[in-house]
Amino acid sequence: MTNPVLVEVERGEQVESCHRGAVAVVDARGRIELVLGDAARPIFARSAVKALQALPLIETGAADRYGLGDEELVLAASSHGGEPAHIAGVERMLKQCGLDVTVLACGTHWPLNQAAAHALARAGRQPSALHNNCSGKHAGFVCVACATGVPHAGYISAAHPLQREVRAVLEGLTGMTLGEAAIDGCSVPTWAIPLTNLAQAFARFATGHSLPPARAKAAARLRAACAAKPFFAAGTGRFCTVLMQALGERLYVKAGAEGVLCAALPRQGLGIAVKCEDGAGRGAEVIMAALIARFLPGDGADRQVLNDLMRPTLRNWNGIKVGVLRPVAPLLTSQGGARAAGRGRPQRV
Amino acid sequence: MTNPVLVEVERGEQVESCHRGAVAVVDARGRIELVLGDAARPIFARSAVKALQALPLIETGAADRYGLGDEELVLAASSHGGEPAHIAGVERMLKQCGLDVTVLACGTHWPLNQAAAHALARAGRQPSALHNNCSGKHAGFVCVACATGVPHAGYISAAHPLQREVRAVLEGLTGMTLGEAAIDGCSVPTWAIPLTNLAQAFARFATGHSLPPARAKAAARLRAACAAKPFFAAGTGRFCTVLMQALGERLYVKAGAEGVLCAALPRQGLGIAVKCEDGAGRGAEVIMAALIARFLPGDGADRQVLNDLMRPTLRNWNGIKVGVLRPVAPLLTSQGGARAAGRGRPQRV
């Protein structure tokens, strides 16, 4: 099926570009609140499932053993900007299990945060694996290996006991058997999962529904940590951080590469999964902001943050407003929702 | 009409994302060689028409008056990476008419070339308007204003005599009356033009067909300059530079923001215009490389460059191959071409 246009990019008075995508909003039992586009096609969730990949860090007792606080827990589920506080936190995680940057197998890139990258260059330094946006997740993996007495060597391989445990956690939450893994940007396995299953997984993450008690408790602890320290989930001015700063415990949200975003709305008991067909993060962000505005009742201040994120102004290098991104009709109304996907009323996945 | 999928992004064995787009390949008389998608819808050409915007620099005699060589002419039509040689060239252009960076109204951003940006930071410096990727175009505009005795103040306004002249040149080449301008990233006017008209404009730029002699001569001089100094059109490792380095006078190609690419094939007498629907440069590049490979006969070395650009390998931060981008069927065969657009045989625009 052809995914609908969900976002228009306007310049002057004209649509310059557009983004198509698919969306699923599902509760923990699998009841579909909204489906747009092809939500049944498996998509690589990429970094959007880092919170689920980080659950063993808490469940195995590794987090407590190494005395990890909120900042470190959030970093274990983060795609951080490589800002100084991010780097310091990841170093603390590694130090707690007696290791350092040399154990990280994520590869190296310059900090995503431009100011942090330029500060590093200005200091005459080069980036290390600590600056990789996935270094917190990798440090968390290493902590789990160390705490459970598994050699950390090869921890990025799909055959390593750690990745098999991560896979089992994902299968439990998504309610499906995962196929063969592809390789993610940071070299760990990434699996293709339909948006409906991803959304249900985040509804379970939001509520603990149908999870073993230890896993439900780990999910609640991780959500609380993100609400308390959202800076460590992404960084200055970035979508997930800004939204969680504004909405606190009412929202968990996480971006993945190639236009993926997942969210959990604990009070509504809903999970949301978004894939922008072309892989554009800007498209996925507008879609997600529009869905949160639709499904999460909020007050004036919340609305302003959501409005700014769902209709971002495009300004040029002189600060002149040249256009806007905006969500289009099927996202804003119930028309074209579950009904358009051939479902007259909410269904189970 | 729904634009077809023209590029697939594959990870592991699965399509992760895809890009839709529209394409026109047209000769100077308006005969359509290939149309895919909605090539009749006006799109903002953005920086893809910088060569056409730079024609007055040569036609008015400004280039000769200020002794501009190939490097400066190419810079006037460039979206450069802000590498040191680019900056030096733009400074020379301004110096030739007795001016400096303070006259540039393009705004400031860090160099697009990462190494150049980090070198600037390492030196403890901040970028200036010279580092804006459009600074060469702006310097060219200023040269024209100075040489023709028009005040350069306000040269970015659609009402300024310079921009009215640029508009007239674009109308002549595209064979259409332009509507109201929107504002480009560097604050100059940008007009919405159907791909078929853009492609015809570049076929005229390629051949001089139906152009006033002075304009045809200016186009040939600019093409020769780009073939001689392609580094100044974009920069190290960038699509347009790499292609023109490989193909010399057989190809002129120029990217614009939001997934636009235009090309001229002088020996075939063809112009090509591409718009990736979602604005992705990576999608537009694969589409354009596939079209050039299809319409430009070449030898082994050319083929390798084109193959690499039309099927770029995706590697992660550890250098592991994780996927590939590739053009899909309608781009590679004549099936689904002009015929699919409801045209049984070549037609005029």
XYZ file of C-alpha atoms in Angstrom:
698
model
C 0.000 0.000 0.000
C 1.052 3.598 -0.604
C 1.761 5.500 2.604
C -0.154 8.792 2.829
C 1.453 12.220 2.856
C 1.547 13.178 6.544
C 3.783 16.267 6.486
C 4.101 19.154 4.054
C 7.115 21.442 3.816
C 5.968 24.850 2.667
C 8.118 27.650 1.233
C 6.389 30.943 0.526
C 2.848 29.941 -0.319
C 3.728 26.626 -1.931
C 4.422 23.034 -0.888
C 8.118 22.478 -1.597
C 8.526 18.900 -0.316
C 6.422 16.357 1.537
C 6.881 13.345 3.764
C 4.894 10.135 3.641
C 4.755 7.768 6.528
C 3.016 5.133 8.583
C 1.774 5.347 12.143
C 0.373 3.047 14.828
C -1.190 4.014 18.155
C -1.964 0.894 20.192
C -2.750 -0.005 23.797
C -1.008 -2.690 25.859
C -3.622 -5.301 24.936
C -3.070 -4.649 21.243
C -6.185 -2.570 20.681
C -5.534 -0.211 17.779
C -6.438 3.428 18.388
C -5.073 4.676 15.082
C -3.338 3.257 12.056
C -2.213 5.322 9.062
C -0.290 3.840 6.164
C 1.343 0.440 6.126
C 1.777 -0.210 9.845
C 2.042 -3.971 9.270
C 5.303 -3.832 7.324
C 8.334 -4.649 9.494
C 10.659 -1.658 9.846
C 14.028 -1.383 11.546
C 13.331 0.301 14.874
C 16.969 1.384 15.220
C 17.656 3.571 18.266
C 13.949 4.086 18.978
C 13.980 0.882 21.077
C 17.017 1.748 23.187
C 14.848 1.911 26.322
C 13.756 -1.687 25.709
C 17.358 -2.733 25.015
C 18.336 -1.120 28.331
C 15.839 -3.052 30.496
C 18.332 -5.874 31.271
C 20.633 -3.261 32.805
C 18.058 -2.800 35.569
C 16.479 -6.280 35.591
C 19.785 -8.113 36.048
C 20.716 -5.919 39.001
C 23.691 -4.463 37.102
C 22.463 -0.897 37.606
C 22.268 -1.339 41.370
C 25.514 -3.265 41.596
C 27.364 -0.408 39.894
C 25.418 2.312 41.671
C 24.039 3.841 38.474
C 21.791 6.847 39.027
C 19.145 8.453 36.840
C 21.681 10.134 34.557
C 23.481 6.872 33.779
C 20.216 4.956 33.268
C 18.995 7.567 30.806
C 22.360 7.514 29.011
C 22.022 3.736 28.602
C 18.856 4.420 26.566
C 20.112 7.589 24.867
C 21.216 8.911 21.496
C 23.187 11.723 23.035
C 24.727 14.775 21.429
C 28.222 14.234 22.797
C 27.963 17.226 25.121
C 30.449 17.269 28.043
C 27.928 16.020 30.626
C 27.014 13.091 28.346
C 30.649 12.102 27.971
C 31.298 12.377 31.712
C 28.285 10.155 32.445
C 29.352 7.420 30.040
C 32.861 7.496 31.497
C 31.368 7.046 34.992
C 29.407 3.987 33.826
C 32.530 2.351 32.435
C 34.625 3.268 35.469
C 32.084 1.639 37.769
C 32.863 -1.734 36.215
C 36.581 -1.035 36.095
C 36.743 -0.337 32.364
C 37.254 2.601 30.031
C 36.594 3.840 26.491
C 38.759 1.118 24.921
C 36.020 -1.463 25.589
C 33.423 0.401 23.471
C 32.756 -1.161 20.056
C 30.376 1.515 18.724
C 32.891 3.323 16.528
C 33.777 6.995 16.600
C 32.150 10.117 15.219
C 32.205 13.827 16.031
C 29.569 14.951 18.562
C 26.128 15.476 17.021
C 25.864 18.690 19.016
C 27.596 21.304 16.880
C 28.837 23.433 19.774
C 30.323 20.339 21.428
C 32.029 19.326 18.172
C 33.513 22.772 17.666
C 34.632 22.959 21.305
C 36.431 19.650 20.852
C 38.123 20.920 17.679
C 38.972 24.226 19.332
C 40.729 22.269 22.090
C 42.804 20.559 19.408
C 41.226 17.208 20.241
C 39.725 14.385 18.206
C 36.526 12.517 19.114
C 36.630 9.054 20.690
C 34.028 6.290 20.921
C 32.657 8.155 23.955
C 31.351 10.835 21.575
C 29.421 8.312 19.491
C 25.740 9.026 20.142
C 25.304 5.350 21.129
C 28.141 5.200 23.671
C 25.739 5.196 26.641
C 23.866 2.196 25.275
C 27.156 0.394 24.724
C 28.368 1.254 28.240
C 25.098 -0.169 29.552
C 25.651 -3.389 27.597
C 29.156 -3.672 29.033
C 27.806 -3.145 32.578
C 25.293 -5.988 32.071
C 27.999 -8.324 30.759
C 30.294 -7.558 33.679
C 27.565 -7.838 36.316
C 26.314 -11.172 34.981
C 29.770 -12.692 34.603
C 29.640 -12.899 30.819
C 32.827 -11.866 28.928
C 32.186 -8.450 27.424
C 34.319 -9.270 24.374
C 32.113 -9.472 21.298
C 29.123 -7.933 23.089
C 27.888 -6.397 19.799
C 27.428 -9.773 18.076
C 23.914 -11.161 17.614
C 25.262 -14.483 18.936
C 26.592 -12.981 22.207
C 24.526 -13.953 25.287
C 23.839 -10.266 25.957
C 22.301 -9.634 22.518
C 20.318 -12.871 22.827
C 18.888 -11.561 26.079
C 18.096 -8.201 24.425
C 16.380 -10.055 21.608
C 14.308 -12.064 24.110
C 13.239 -8.850 25.871
C 12.202 -7.333 22.531
C 10.284 -10.481 21.594
C 8.478 -10.436 24.928
C 7.468 -6.784 24.610
C 6.539 -6.858 20.923
C 4.795 -10.233 21.190
C 6.515 -11.571 18.095
C 9.379 -13.769 17.009
C 12.108 -11.627 15.494
C 13.762 -12.597 12.239
C 17.385 -12.295 11.282
C 19.097 -9.140 12.534
C 20.624 -6.448 10.346
C 23.507 -4.315 11.619
C 22.834 -0.940 13.221
C 24.941 2.209 12.851
C 26.842 1.345 16.035
C 27.298 -2.315 14.963
C 24.787 -3.986 17.327
C 21.912 -6.060 15.894
C 18.736 -4.268 14.794
C 15.528 -6.115 14.004
C 12.619 -5.354 11.685
C 9.326 -5.002 13.596
C 5.873 -3.867 12.403
C 4.771 -0.486 13.772
C 1.724 -2.085 15.416
C 3.972 -4.408 17.425
C 6.355 -1.579 18.277
C 3.487 0.582 19.490
C 2.145 -2.269 21.617
C 5.618 -2.801 23.082
C 5.723 0.853 24.150
C 2.206 0.625 25.587
C 3.499 -2.259 27.715
C 6.599 -0.223 28.573
C 4.208 2.575 29.585
C 1.960 0.447 31.783
C 3.781 -2.756 32.682
C 0.723 -4.629 31.437
C 1.422 -8.362 30.830
C 5.113 -7.966 31.749
C 6.885 -10.028 34.423
C 6.926 -7.917 37.633
C 10.685 -7.319 37.506
C 10.433 -6.059 33.936
C 7.455 -3.837 34.696
C 9.405 -2.373 37.619
C 12.482 -1.833 35.441
C 10.362 -0.051 32.827
C 8.814 2.236 35.446
C 12.253 3.050 36.871
C 13.652 3.870 33.445
C 10.668 6.067 32.568
C 11.018 7.933 35.860
C 14.731 8.442 35.210
C 14.012 9.899 31.754
C 11.369 12.211 33.190
C 13.856 13.377 35.820
C 16.883 13.764 33.532
C 15.666 14.204 29.942
C 18.828 16.094 28.951
C 20.685 12.773 29.013
C 18.301 11.139 26.502
C 19.396 13.385 23.600
C 20.683 16.854 24.533
C 20.348 20.585 24.139
C 17.430 21.609 21.940
C 16.780 18.127 20.615
C 13.266 16.781 20.021
C 13.098 14.012 22.651
C 14.746 16.102 25.343
C 12.562 19.139 24.690
C 9.361 17.082 24.758
C 10.218 15.139 27.901
C 11.336 18.353 29.620
C 7.909 19.811 28.859
C 5.750 16.766 29.649
C 7.645 14.980 32.426
C 6.258 11.621 33.491
C 3.325 11.929 31.100
C 5.538 11.035 28.122
C 8.437 8.853 27.128
C 9.698 9.412 23.551
C 12.746 8.189 21.637
C 14.021 8.747 18.103
C 15.811 6.264 15.870
C 17.714 6.793 12.651
C 15.865 6.731 9.300
C 12.750 8.533 10.509
C 11.621 6.307 13.376
C 10.078 7.570 16.612
C 8.452 5.620 19.438
C 6.562 6.987 22.426
C 4.792 5.802 25.548
C 1.855 7.635 27.166
C 1.549 6.029 30.620
C -1.655 7.785 31.705
C -3.444 6.917 28.474
C -1.928 3.420 28.412
C -0.882 3.951 24.799
C 2.187 3.291 22.719
C 2.956 5.194 19.496
C 5.266 4.144 16.660
C 6.079 6.300 13.630
C 8.112 5.622 10.474
C 8.715 8.406 7.987
C 8.925 6.457 4.714
C 11.912 8.365 3.357
C 13.898 8.220 6.586
C 13.650 11.941 7.397
C 13.891 12.803 11.078
C 12.199 16.171 10.507
C 9.154 14.402 9.060
C 8.946 11.864 11.881
C 9.177 14.642 14.469
C 6.231 16.577 13.035
C 4.182 13.375 12.842
C 4.998 12.386 16.431
C 4.333 15.862 17.832
C 0.936 15.887 16.095
C 0.057 12.453 17.512
C 1.083 13.409 21.044
C -0.996 16.587 20.772
C -3.915 14.441 19.636
C -3.739 11.700 22.265
C -2.303 13.492 25.298
C -4.567 16.091 26.924
C -2.486 19.025 28.111
C -2.536 22.576 29.350
C -1.513 25.823 27.678
C 2.236 25.509 28.171
C 2.296 21.926 26.864
C 0.304 22.960 23.805
C 2.802 25.669 22.972
C 5.732 23.236 23.013
C 3.789 20.718 20.927
C 2.565 23.383 18.497
C 6.123 24.612 17.981
C 7.326 21.054 17.285
C 4.448 20.092 15.000
C 4.612 23.297 12.951
C 8.295 24.271 13.033
C 9.159 27.511 11.297
C 11.881 27.361 8.645
C 14.253 30.297 8.893
C 17.170 31.020 6.591
C 20.706 32.094 7.476
C 19.522 35.645 8.003
C 16.778 34.511 10.382
C 14.072 35.366 7.847
C 11.007 33.098 7.980
C 10.970 31.303 4.624
C 8.522 28.494 5.313
C 7.035 25.987 7.685
C 6.606 22.251 8.199
C 3.100 21.118 9.078
C 1.150 17.914 9.669
C -1.702 17.280 7.250
C -5.286 16.174 7.635
C -5.149 12.448 8.403
C -2.902 13.158 11.383
C -5.115 15.855 12.824
C -8.545 14.253 12.637
C -10.018 10.819 13.155
C -10.900 10.771 9.446
C -8.578 8.486 7.543
C -7.518 6.720 10.715
C -8.196 3.118 11.685
C -11.180 3.304 9.369
C -9.054 4.160 6.353
C -6.910 1.129 7.060
C -9.970 -1.025 6.501
C -10.899 -1.182 10.165
C -14.314 0.094 11.156
C -13.466 -0.006 14.864
C -10.474 -0.569 17.113
C -8.868 -3.962 16.642
C -6.158 -6.019 18.172
C -2.757 -6.377 16.558
C -0.457 12.242 -9.256
C 1.596 10.068 -6.920
C 5.311 10.198 -7.667
C 6.854 6.740 -8.105
C 9.456 5.228 -5.791
C 12.772 5.842 -7.579
C 15.298 4.927 -4.887
C 15.349 2.214 -2.247
C 17.514 2.299 0.867
C 18.354 -1.239 1.848
C 19.678 -2.465 5.218
C 20.613 -6.116 5.473
C 18.255 -7.811 3.050
C 15.356 -5.426 3.530
C 14.168 -2.058 2.225
C 14.486 0.338 5.175
C 13.393 3.592 3.517
C 12.551 4.792 0.023
C 12.518 8.002 -1.978
C 9.859 9.083 -4.445
C 10.496 11.668 -7.049
C 9.862 13.236 -10.418
C 12.202 13.513 -13.378
C 12.339 15.239 -16.752
C 14.858 14.717 -19.555
C 14.216 17.189 -22.362
C 16.054 18.588 -25.388
C 16.493 22.272 -26.234
C 13.424 22.271 -28.479
C 11.288 20.892 -25.655
C 11.145 17.324 -26.924
C 10.646 15.038 -23.912
C 12.998 12.067 -23.743
C 11.772 10.866 -20.368
C 9.271 11.922 -17.770
C 8.673 10.095 -14.482
C 6.252 11.359 -11.852
C 4.696 14.789 -11.762
C 7.167 16.773 -13.876
C 4.566 19.461 -14.587
C 4.239 20.674 -11.003
C 6.304 23.814 -10.346
C 9.117 23.174 -7.853
C 11.599 25.577 -6.295
C 14.831 25.055 -8.206
C 16.883 26.584 -5.386
C 20.652 26.436 -5.970
C 20.306 24.074 -8.928
C 19.931 27.101 -11.225
C 22.952 29.021 -9.964
C 24.652 28.647 -13.359
C 21.687 30.389 -14.996
C 21.686 33.083 -12.302
C 25.402 33.628 -13.011
C 25.023 34.250 -16.758
C 24.674 38.039 -16.341
C 28.117 38.059 -14.695
C 29.584 37.097 -18.073
C 27.001 38.677 -20.391
C 27.278 42.149 -18.861
C 31.054 42.127 -19.213
C 31.504 42.227 -15.412
C 33.635 39.060 -15.403
C 36.055 40.531 -17.933
C 36.074 43.959 -16.318
C 37.160 42.442 -12.998
C 39.475 39.890 -14.568
C 37.622 36.883 -13.186
C 39.122 33.532 -14.165
C 37.656 30.043 -14.248
C 37.804 29.580 -10.478
C 35.851 32.760 -9.788
C 33.276 32.012 -12.523
C 32.660 28.560 -11.071
C 32.383 30.031 -7.569
C 29.703 32.435 -8.851
C 27.639 29.341 -9.719
C 28.693 27.219 -6.731
C 27.366 25.813 -3.496
C 30.816 25.482 -2.013
C 31.972 23.647 1.090
C 33.749 26.607 2.644
C 37.184 25.093 2.087
C 40.121 27.517 2.190
C 40.460 27.774 -1.619
C 36.743 28.578 -1.901
C 37.015 31.358 0.654
C 40.121 32.809 -1.010
C 38.365 32.844 -4.385
C 35.294 34.659 -3.089
C 37.523 37.206 -1.352
C 39.338 37.808 -4.679
C 36.016 38.447 -6.440
C 34.996 41.047 -3.872
C 38.434 42.652 -3.833
C 38.320 43.078 -7.612
C 35.401 45.476 -7.252
C 36.913 47.180 -4.228
C 34.671 45.506 -1.647
C 34.894 42.906 1.084
C 32.846 40.433 3.115
C 30.738 43.181 4.709
C 28.803 43.609 1.459
C 27.561 40.001 1.427
C 23.900 39.577 2.447
C 23.793 35.764 2.377
C 24.069 35.208 6.129
C 26.621 33.126 7.974
C 26.972 29.419 8.646
C 29.815 27.034 9.441
C 31.516 25.489 6.392
C 29.610 22.521 4.959
C 32.932 20.705 4.648
C 33.475 19.134 8.065
C 37.270 19.302 7.964
C 37.091 22.994 7.042
C 34.644 23.665 9.886
C 36.819 21.891 12.433
C 39.948 23.642 11.160
C 38.202 26.986 11.641
C 37.183 26.021 15.188
C 40.662 24.680 15.928
C 42.044 28.081 14.934
C 39.698 29.685 17.467
C 37.806 31.445 14.684
C 34.134 31.896 13.854
C 32.671 31.630 10.350
C 31.759 34.735 8.320
C 29.435 35.240 5.361
C 32.352 34.084 3.180
C 31.806 30.545 4.525
C 28.135 30.527 3.515
C 27.876 27.994 0.664
C 26.248 30.733 -1.473
C 28.927 33.399 -0.951
C 30.324 32.945 -4.476
C 26.916 33.542 -6.036
C 26.484 36.647 -3.909
C 29.956 37.918 -4.809
C 29.023 37.424 -8.459
C 25.820 39.432 -7.984
C 27.811 42.232 -6.361
C 30.279 42.233 -9.275
C 27.416 42.612 -11.753
C 25.896 45.475 -9.781
C 29.233 47.289 -9.572
C 30.107 46.735 -13.237
C 26.726 47.936 -14.470
C 26.631 51.000 -12.218
C 23.702 49.809 -10.142
C 23.946 50.326 -6.357
C 24.711 46.973 -4.777
C 22.664 47.835 -1.695
C 19.589 45.618 -1.540
C 20.880 43.302 -4.282
C 19.007 40.353 -2.719
C 15.569 41.945 -3.157
C 13.268 40.665 -5.928
C 12.662 44.322 -6.839
C 16.380 45.139 -7.308
C 17.385 45.625 -10.974
C 19.893 42.760 -10.641
C 17.270 40.226 -9.509
C 14.913 41.492 -12.222
C 17.619 40.758 -14.754
C 18.197 37.296 -13.240
C 14.466 36.668 -13.440
C 14.433 37.708 -17.108
C 17.314 35.312 -17.866
C 15.466 32.470 -16.138
C 12.268 33.291 -18.032
C 14.159 33.268 -21.316
C 15.806 29.917 -20.660
C 12.769 28.181 -19.181
C 10.393 29.657 -21.742
C 7.852 30.627 -19.114
C 6.641 33.572 -17.090
C 7.692 33.168 -13.484
C 5.249 33.777 -10.662
C 5.882 35.412 -7.327
C 9.249 34.578 -5.762
C 9.756 32.817 -2.444
C 12.884 33.448 -0.368
C 15.876 31.143 -0.676
C 18.175 30.002 2.132
C 20.587 32.836 1.337
C 17.738 35.407 1.080
C 17.664 35.896 -2.724
C 14.454 35.174 -4.683
C 13.731 31.598 -5.746
C 11.027 30.731 -8.245
C 8.863 27.653 -8.729
C 9.414 26.053 -12.148
C 8.132 22.738 -13.597
C 10.829 20.099 -14.101
C 10.109 19.970 -17.830
C 10.881 23.679 -18.160
C 13.973 23.358 -15.968
C 15.250 20.473 -18.064
C 14.662 22.433 -21.270
C 16.512 25.410 -19.771
C 19.525 23.186 -19.119
C 19.332 21.715 -22.620
C 19.550 25.300 -23.890
C 22.396 25.980 -21.455
C 24.077 22.843 -22.881
C 23.675 23.786 -26.521
C 22.987 27.495 -26.821
C 19.964 26.584 -28.917
C 17.497 29.513 -29.301
C 19.560 31.743 -27.021
C 20.834 35.202 -27.976
C 24.467 34.776 -29.148
C 25.933 36.581 -26.131
C 23.996 34.319 -23.771
C 24.952 31.170 -25.654
C 28.590 32.257 -25.477
C 28.320 33.004 -21.765
C 26.809 29.556 -21.157
C 29.619 27.847 -23.069
C 32.247 29.810 -21.137
C 30.676 28.910 -17.790
C 30.412 25.224 -18.731
C 34.051 25.179 -19.801
C 35.070 26.838 -16.532
C 33.194 24.195 -14.514
C 34.785 21.397 -16.529
C 38.218 22.938 -15.879
C 37.744 23.726 -12.170
C 34.988 21.466 -10.782
C 36.410 21.666 -7.255
C 35.034 25.219 -7.052
C 31.454 24.115 -7.840
C 31.044 22.178 -4.586
C 34.205 20.746 -3.012
C 36.084 17.720 -1.778
C 34.165 14.483 -2.268
C 30.879 16.163 -3.116
C 28.512 14.830 -5.784
C 28.717 17.606 -8.407
C 32.475 17.998 -8.095
C 33.137 14.248 -8.293
C 30.917 13.836 -11.371
C 32.323 16.810 -13.269
C 35.871 15.737 -12.381
C 35.117 12.372 -13.969
C 33.170 13.534 -17.010
C 34.737 16.890 -17.881
C 33.040 18.839 -20.647
C 30.542 16.061 -21.278
C 28.526 17.028 -18.190
C 27.404 20.031 -16.208
C 25.525 19.188 -12.981
C 24.350 21.268 -10.018
C 22.508 20.444 -6.803
C 19.945 22.567 -4.998
C 18.510 22.245 -1.511
C 15.439 20.065 -0.895
C 16.417 17.294 -3.286
C 16.809 19.180 -6.565
C 19.451 18.418 -9.199
C 19.822 19.790 -12.714
C 22.243 18.670 -15.412
C 23.251 19.515 -18.961
C 24.597 16.945 -21.456
C 26.061 19.108 -24.275
C 26.899 16.257 -26.672
C 23.437 14.720 -26.344
C 21.769 18.132 -26.371
C 19.781 17.173 -23.286
C 18.845 18.792 -20.013
C 17.866 16.818 -16.921
C 15.893 18.005 -13.894
C 15.225 15.926 -10.782
C 13.154 16.578 -7.660
C 13.200 14.090 -4.810
C 9.705 14.529 -3.353
C 10.807 14.494 0.279
C 13.723 16.884 -0.235
C 16.480 14.316 0.352
C 19.769 15.063 -1.369
C 20.861 11.419 -1.137
C 17.768 10.368 -3.104
C 18.213 13.033 -5.774
C 21.867 12.033 -6.225
C 21.051 8.379 -6.879
C 18.320 9.397 -9.336
C 20.608 11.804 -11.192
C 23.527 9.358 -11.350
C 21.193 6.713 -12.797
C 19.880 9.151 -15.427
C 23.356 10.251 -16.451
C 24.423 6.617 -16.751
C 21.380 6.025 -18.936
C 21.691 9.005 -21.277
C 25.457 9.581 -21.435
C 27.485 6.882 -23.177
C 30.792 6.400 -21.397
C 33.831 4.230 -20.980
C 34.861 1.942 -18.134
C 36.241 4.582 -15.788
C 33.141 6.775 -16.174
C 30.915 3.800 -15.475
C 32.710 3.066 -12.230
C 32.207 6.605 -10.939
C 28.549 6.551 -11.966
C 27.986 3.082 -10.514
C 29.476 4.164 -7.204
C 27.210 7.220 -7.102
C 24.039 5.420 -8.168
C 24.521 2.508 -5.754
C 26.348 4.057 -2.792
C 27.288 1.644 -0.030
C 26.136 2.510 3.467
C 28.833 1.884 6.057
C 28.504 2.354 9.800
C 30.924 4.017 12.227
C 33.083 0.914 12.248
C 33.266 0.869 8.438
C 31.065 -2.232 8.233
C 28.818 -2.393 5.167
C 25.268 -2.244 6.523
C 23.304 -1.456 3.391
C 23.062 0.257 0.037
C 21.058 2.875 -1.839
C 19.890 1.870 -5.290
C 17.788 3.209 -8.151
C 14.725 1.146 -9.021
C 13.198 -0.076 -12.246
C 11.551 2.960 -13.855
C 14.881 4.802 -13.744
C 16.869 2.007 -15.330
C 14.675 1.028 -18.275
C 12.528 2.807 -20.806
C 9.494 1.087 -19.320
C 7.441 3.503 -17.262
C 9.022 6.510 -18.931
C 7.351 9.038 -21.175
C 4.812 6.359 -21.970
C 3.815 5.945 -18.323
C 3.191 9.669 -18.127
C 0.492 9.226 -20.750
C 2.756 10.021 -23.673
C 3.157 7.391 -26.350
C 6.065 9.209 -27.976
C 8.327 12.149 -27.308
C 6.467 15.423 -26.970
C 7.224 19.068 -26.566
C 6.939 20.784 -23.205
